[in-house]
């Protein structure tokens, strides 16, 4: 059974009021946010010199789960939190241009990527008449996929800082991280 929020929440924790589309409500919420916004006076370099790669799953409030504040880290999210060529691109920019030195990889329990296969690409090609240029990157074993992501980061020739790369599985029912041994 899937439970989702009825409406987006504003910065005060309450539901965003208003009519219209979800995007309209988000834009309205931004107006309220901007009214109280003050320039934090920081640049794009993360204070903690860390980049976090995680799944885009809406159940994971990444900053809250890790005790992070605005400006602490670079956050890179995609379906599954897998390390793709685009993630390597973002990590390379993060490290080489913006000073990060550590990489934290976070997958999670109950990930939708565990329910897909590469057949998804074939079905999509049949439906739209064009084969996607990207791989689905589906997986069955979340621990093994974290290990694969760690290997991809550690072996990338573009990343100068690969000595502090750690991988975790976030439990969506308890909120706890479980570290994965890279072996």
PDB file of C-alpha atoms in Angstrom:
ATOM      1  CA  UNK A   1       0.000   0.000   0.000  1.00  0.00           C
ATOM      2  CA  UNK A   2       1.419   3.381  -0.986  1.00  0.00           C
ATOM      3  CA  UNK A   3       0.739   6.423   1.146  1.00  0.00           C
ATOM      4  CA  UNK A   4       1.472   9.853  -0.252  1.00  0.00           C
ATOM      5  CA  UNK A   5       0.939  13.378   0.949  1.00  0.00           C
ATOM      6  CA  UNK A   6      -2.276  15.019  -0.204  1.00  0.00           C
ATOM      7  CA  UNK A   7      -0.565  18.320  -0.920  1.00  0.00           C
ATOM      8  CA  UNK A   8       2.948  19.754  -0.854  1.00  0.00           C
ATOM      9  CA  UNK A   9       4.034  21.261   2.446  1.00  0.00           C
ATOM     10  CA  UNK A  10       5.262  24.799   2.960  1.00  0.00           C
ATOM     11  CA  UNK A  11       8.247  25.855   5.050  1.00  0.00           C
ATOM     12  CA  UNK A  12       5.970  26.115   8.111  1.00  0.00           C
ATOM     13  CA  UNK A  13       5.195  22.383   7.788  1.00  0.00           C
ATOM     14  CA  UNK A  14       1.591  22.949   6.773  1.00  0.00           C
ATOM     15  CA  UNK A  15       0.007  21.952   3.495  1.00  0.00           C
ATOM     16  CA  UNK A  16       0.322  24.472   0.703  1.00  0.00           C
ATOM     17  CA  UNK A  17      -3.058  26.078   0.184  1.00  0.00           C
ATOM     18  CA  UNK A  18      -4.537  27.076  -3.118  1.00  0.00           C
ATOM     19  CA  UNK A  19      -6.137  25.871  -6.265  1.00  0.00           C
ATOM     20  CA  UNK A  20      -4.515  24.847  -9.516  1.00  0.00           C
ATOM     21  CA  UNK A  21      -1.822  22.392 -10.426  1.00  0.00           C
ATOM     22  CA  UNK A  22       0.848  21.056  -8.113  1.00  0.00           C
ATOM     23  CA  UNK A  23       3.337  23.285  -9.917  1.00  0.00           C
ATOM     24  CA  UNK A  24       1.107  26.311  -9.279  1.00  0.00           C
ATOM     25  CA  UNK A  25       1.116  25.430  -5.569  1.00  0.00           C
ATOM     26  CA  UNK A  26       4.892  25.031  -5.567  1.00  0.00           C
ATOM     27  CA  UNK A  27       5.337  28.433  -7.202  1.00  0.00           C
ATOM     28  CA  UNK A  28       2.979  29.926  -4.608  1.00  0.00           C
ATOM     29  CA  UNK A  29       4.997  28.319  -1.823  1.00  0.00           C
ATOM     30  CA  UNK A  30       8.144  29.800  -3.327  1.00  0.00           C
ATOM     31  CA  UNK A  31       6.610  33.270  -3.133  1.00  0.00           C
ATOM     32  CA  UNK A  32       6.174  32.802   0.627  1.00  0.00           C
ATOM     33  CA  UNK A  33       9.690  31.387   0.924  1.00  0.00           C
ATOM     34  CA  UNK A  34      11.204  34.265  -1.055  1.00  0.00           C
ATOM     35  CA  UNK A  35       9.409  36.856   1.094  1.00  0.00           C
ATOM     36  CA  UNK A  36      11.365  35.642   4.134  1.00  0.00           C
ATOM     37  CA  UNK A  37      14.556  34.689   2.248  1.00  0.00           C
ATOM     38  CA  UNK A  38      17.877  36.218   3.171  1.00  0.00           C
ATOM     39  CA  UNK A  39      21.064  35.709   1.192  1.00  0.00           C
ATOM     40  CA  UNK A  40      23.081  33.216   3.255  1.00  0.00           C
ATOM     41  CA  UNK A  41      26.293  34.756   1.899  1.00  0.00           C
ATOM     42  CA  UNK A  42      27.917  31.506   0.845  1.00  0.00           C
ATOM     43  CA  UNK A  43      29.302  30.256  -2.425  1.00  0.00           C
ATOM     44  CA  UNK A  44      28.793  26.904  -4.165  1.00  0.00           C
ATOM     45  CA  UNK A  45      31.616  25.164  -2.292  1.00  0.00           C
ATOM     46  CA  UNK A  46      30.130  22.820   0.316  1.00  0.00           C
ATOM     47  CA  UNK A  47      31.257  23.563   3.859  1.00  0.00           C
ATOM     48  CA  UNK A  48      31.821  19.876   4.672  1.00  0.00           C
ATOM     49  CA  UNK A  49      33.619  19.135   1.368  1.00  0.00           C
ATOM     50  CA  UNK A  50      31.325  16.175   0.728  1.00  0.00           C
ATOM     51  CA  UNK A  51      29.086  15.080  -2.131  1.00  0.00           C
ATOM     52  CA  UNK A  52      26.143  12.794  -1.385  1.00  0.00           C
ATOM     53  CA  UNK A  53      24.704  10.577  -4.131  1.00  0.00           C
ATOM     54  CA  UNK A  54      21.265   9.207  -3.264  1.00  0.00           C
ATOM     55  CA  UNK A  55      18.046   7.892  -4.710  1.00  0.00           C
ATOM     56  CA  UNK A  56      15.381  10.403  -5.665  1.00  0.00           C
ATOM     57  CA  UNK A  57      12.778   8.517  -3.587  1.00  0.00           C
ATOM     58  CA  UNK A  58      10.384  11.028  -2.031  1.00  0.00           C
ATOM     59  CA  UNK A  59      10.415   9.170   1.308  1.00  0.00           C
ATOM     60  CA  UNK A  60      14.003  10.203   2.013  1.00  0.00           C
ATOM     61  CA  UNK A  61      14.531  13.640   3.562  1.00  0.00           C
ATOM     62  CA  UNK A  62      18.254  13.448   2.947  1.00  0.00           C
ATOM     63  CA  UNK A  63      19.350  16.599   4.736  1.00  0.00           C
ATOM     64  CA  UNK A  64      17.321  15.803   7.837  1.00  0.00           C
ATOM     65  CA  UNK A  65      18.411  12.135   7.843  1.00  0.00           C
ATOM     66  CA  UNK A  66      22.085  13.143   7.765  1.00  0.00           C
ATOM     67  CA  UNK A  67      21.868  16.226   9.988  1.00  0.00           C
ATOM     68  CA  UNK A  68      22.889  18.507   7.136  1.00  0.00           C
ATOM     69  CA  UNK A  69      22.193  22.208   6.761  1.00  0.00           C
ATOM     70  CA  UNK A  70      22.083  24.466   3.726  1.00  0.00           C
ATOM     71  CA  UNK A  71      25.572  24.734   2.252  1.00  0.00           C
ATOM     72  CA  UNK A  72      26.996  21.601   3.889  1.00  0.00           C
ATOM     73  CA  UNK A  73      27.140  19.286   0.858  1.00  0.00           C
ATOM     74  CA  UNK A  74      26.480  18.750  -2.805  1.00  0.00           C
ATOM     75  CA  UNK A  75      23.475  16.504  -3.316  1.00  0.00           C
ATOM     76  CA  UNK A  76      23.145  14.391  -6.458  1.00  0.00           C
ATOM     77  CA  UNK A  77      19.948  12.357  -6.770  1.00  0.00           C
ATOM     78  CA  UNK A  78      18.625   9.996  -9.417  1.00  0.00           C
ATOM     79  CA  UNK A  79      16.498   6.869  -9.724  1.00  0.00           C
ATOM     80  CA  UNK A  80      18.218   4.280  -7.541  1.00  0.00           C
ATOM     81  CA  UNK A  81      21.076   6.546  -6.480  1.00  0.00           C
ATOM     82  CA  UNK A  82      23.242   4.657  -8.952  1.00  0.00           C
ATOM     83  CA  UNK A  83      26.555   6.001 -10.206  1.00  0.00           C
ATOM     84  CA  UNK A  84      26.003   6.721 -13.892  1.00  0.00           C
ATOM     85  CA  UNK A  85      28.139   8.711 -16.322  1.00  0.00           C
ATOM     86  CA  UNK A  86      26.145  11.813 -15.396  1.00  0.00           C
ATOM     87  CA  UNK A  87      26.813  11.244 -11.693  1.00  0.00           C
ATOM     88  CA  UNK A  88      30.537  10.934 -12.470  1.00  0.00           C
ATOM     89  CA  UNK A  89      30.253  14.227 -14.407  1.00  0.00           C
ATOM     90  CA  UNK A  90      28.656  15.937 -11.398  1.00  0.00           C
ATOM     91  CA  UNK A  91      31.162  14.432  -8.949  1.00  0.00           C
ATOM     92  CA  UNK A  92      34.050  15.503 -11.172  1.00  0.00           C
ATOM     93  CA  UNK A  93      32.818  19.096 -11.181  1.00  0.00           C
ATOM     94  CA  UNK A  94      32.130  18.874  -7.443  1.00  0.00           C
ATOM     95  CA  UNK A  95      35.674  17.700  -6.709  1.00  0.00           C
ATOM     96  CA  UNK A  96      37.771  19.489  -9.295  1.00  0.00           C
ATOM     97  CA  UNK A  97      35.990  22.856  -9.384  1.00  0.00           C
ATOM     98  CA  UNK A  98      34.271  23.097  -6.010  1.00  0.00           C
ATOM     99  CA  UNK A  99      36.560  21.354  -3.523  1.00  0.00           C
ATOM    100  CA  UNK A 100      34.756  18.244  -2.326  1.00  0.00           C
ATOM    101  CA  UNK A 101      36.919  15.370  -1.154  1.00  0.00           C
ATOM    102  CA  UNK A 102      34.476  12.796   0.259  1.00  0.00           C
ATOM    103  CA  UNK A 103      31.669  10.856  -1.432  1.00  0.00           C
ATOM    104  CA  UNK A 104      28.732   9.269   0.395  1.00  0.00           C
ATOM    105  CA  UNK A 105      26.522   6.874  -1.591  1.00  0.00           C
ATOM    106  CA  UNK A 106      23.032   6.070  -0.312  1.00  0.00           C
ATOM    107  CA  UNK A 107      20.639   3.481  -1.704  1.00  0.00           C
ATOM    108  CA  UNK A 108      17.572   2.396   0.283  1.00  0.00           C
ATOM    109  CA  UNK A 109      15.252  -0.451   1.167  1.00  0.00           C
ATOM    110  CA  UNK A 110      12.146  -0.955  -0.930  1.00  0.00           C
ATOM    111  CA  UNK A 111      13.609   0.811  -3.968  1.00  0.00           C
ATOM    112  CA  UNK A 112      11.505   0.855  -7.122  1.00  0.00           C
ATOM    113  CA  UNK A 113      14.623   0.083  -9.161  1.00  0.00           C
ATOM    114  CA  UNK A 114      14.461  -3.421  -7.678  1.00  0.00           C
ATOM    115  CA  UNK A 115      11.135  -3.984  -9.466  1.00  0.00           C
ATOM    116  CA  UNK A 116      12.353  -3.033 -12.950  1.00  0.00           C
ATOM    117  CA  UNK A 117      14.521  -4.786 -15.525  1.00  0.00           C
ATOM    118  CA  UNK A 118      16.226  -3.658 -18.697  1.00  0.00           C
ATOM    119  CA  UNK A 119      13.012  -4.791 -20.432  1.00  0.00           C
ATOM    120  CA  UNK A 120      11.713  -1.373 -19.386  1.00  0.00           C
ATOM    121  CA  UNK A 121      13.911   0.161 -22.135  1.00  0.00           C
ATOM    122  CA  UNK A 122      12.562  -2.275 -24.726  1.00  0.00           C
ATOM    123  CA  UNK A 123       8.955  -1.598 -23.722  1.00  0.00           C
ATOM    124  CA  UNK A 124       9.614   2.138 -23.881  1.00  0.00           C
ATOM    125  CA  UNK A 125      11.163   1.779 -27.331  1.00  0.00           C
ATOM    126  CA  UNK A 126       8.126  -0.168 -28.542  1.00  0.00           C
ATOM    127  CA  UNK A 127       5.795   2.493 -27.155  1.00  0.00           C
ATOM    128  CA  UNK A 128       7.507   5.650 -28.415  1.00  0.00           C
ATOM    129  CA  UNK A 129       9.428   4.316 -31.420  1.00  0.00           C
ATOM    130  CA  UNK A 130      12.857   5.346 -30.170  1.00  0.00           C
ATOM    131  CA  UNK A 131      15.334   3.447 -28.012  1.00  0.00           C
ATOM    132  CA  UNK A 132      16.499   5.380 -24.930  1.00  0.00           C
ATOM    133  CA  UNK A 133      20.204   6.180 -24.965  1.00  0.00           C
ATOM    134  CA  UNK A 134      20.435   5.428 -21.250  1.00  0.00           C
ATOM    135  CA  UNK A 135      20.468   2.181 -19.306  1.00  0.00           C
ATOM    136  CA  UNK A 136      17.770   1.552 -16.713  1.00  0.00           C
ATOM    137  CA  UNK A 137      20.397   0.515 -14.113  1.00  0.00           C
ATOM    138  CA  UNK A 138      17.862  -1.736 -12.376  1.00  0.00           C
ATOM    139  CA  UNK A 139      19.141  -4.058  -9.669  1.00  0.00           C
ATOM    140  CA  UNK A 140      17.935  -6.921  -7.464  1.00  0.00           C
ATOM    141  CA  UNK A 141      20.453  -6.802  -4.607  1.00  0.00           C
ATOM    142  CA  UNK A 142      20.702  -3.353  -3.030  1.00  0.00           C
ATOM    143  CA  UNK A 143      23.938  -4.145  -1.148  1.00  0.00           C
ATOM    144  CA  UNK A 144      25.632  -5.375  -4.319  1.00  0.00           C
ATOM    145  CA  UNK A 145      24.519  -2.283  -6.215  1.00  0.00           C
ATOM    146  CA  UNK A 146      26.010  -0.032  -3.516  1.00  0.00           C
ATOM    147  CA  UNK A 147      29.279  -1.962  -3.926  1.00  0.00           C
ATOM    148  CA  UNK A 148      29.130  -1.464  -7.693  1.00  0.00           C
ATOM    149  CA  UNK A 149      28.529   2.260  -7.228  1.00  0.00           C
ATOM    150  CA  UNK A 150      31.504   2.498  -4.845  1.00  0.00           C
ATOM    151  CA  UNK A 151      33.694   0.715  -7.435  1.00  0.00           C
ATOM    152  CA  UNK A 152      32.557   3.093 -10.184  1.00  0.00           C
ATOM    153  CA  UNK A 153      33.530   6.105  -8.080  1.00  0.00           C
ATOM    154  CA  UNK A 154      36.830   4.626  -6.876  1.00  0.00           C
ATOM    155  CA  UNK A 155      37.946   3.623 -10.377  1.00  0.00           C
ATOM    156  CA  UNK A 156      36.937   6.759 -12.260  1.00  0.00           C
ATOM    157  CA  UNK A 157      39.981   8.419 -13.831  1.00  0.00           C
ATOM    158  CA  UNK A 158      38.235  11.801 -13.567  1.00  0.00           C
ATOM    159  CA  UNK A 159      37.938  11.839  -9.777  1.00  0.00           C
ATOM    160  CA  UNK A 160      41.100  12.837  -7.898  1.00  0.00           C
ATOM    161  CA  UNK A 161      39.668  12.082  -4.425  1.00  0.00           C
ATOM    162  CA  UNK A 162      38.588   8.451  -4.110  1.00  0.00           C
ATOM    163  CA  UNK A 163      40.055   7.472  -0.737  1.00  0.00           C
ATOM    164  CA  UNK A 164      36.945   8.536   1.258  1.00  0.00           C
ATOM    165  CA  UNK A 165      34.076   6.837  -0.587  1.00  0.00           C
ATOM    166  CA  UNK A 166      31.518   5.089   1.607  1.00  0.00           C
ATOM    167  CA  UNK A 167      28.232   3.413   0.775  1.00  0.00           C
ATOM    168  CA  UNK A 168      25.070   2.891   2.793  1.00  0.00           C
ATOM    169  CA  UNK A 169      21.547   1.513   2.627  1.00  0.00           C
ATOM    170  CA  UNK A 170      18.896   3.732   4.204  1.00  0.00           C
ATOM    171  CA  UNK A 171      16.017   1.822   5.797  1.00  0.00           C
ATOM    172  CA  UNK A 172      12.821   3.661   4.829  1.00  0.00           C
ATOM    173  CA  UNK A 173      10.935   2.158   7.783  1.00  0.00           C
ATOM    174  CA  UNK A 174      13.445   2.964  10.561  1.00  0.00           C
ATOM    175  CA  UNK A 175      15.379   5.921   9.124  1.00  0.00           C
ATOM    176  CA  UNK A 176      18.696   4.216   9.900  1.00  0.00           C
ATOM    177  CA  UNK A 177      21.735   3.888   7.668  1.00  0.00           C
ATOM    178  CA  UNK A 178      23.507   0.552   7.305  1.00  0.00           C
ATOM    179  CA  UNK A 179      27.062   0.755   5.988  1.00  0.00           C
ATOM    180  CA  UNK A 180      28.037  -1.581   3.164  1.00  0.00           C
ATOM    181  CA  UNK A 181      31.450  -3.240   3.152  1.00  0.00           C
ATOM    182  CA  UNK A 182      33.035  -2.526  -0.242  1.00  0.00           C
ATOM    183  CA  UNK A 183      34.571  -6.017  -0.490  1.00  0.00           C
TER     184      UNK A 183
END
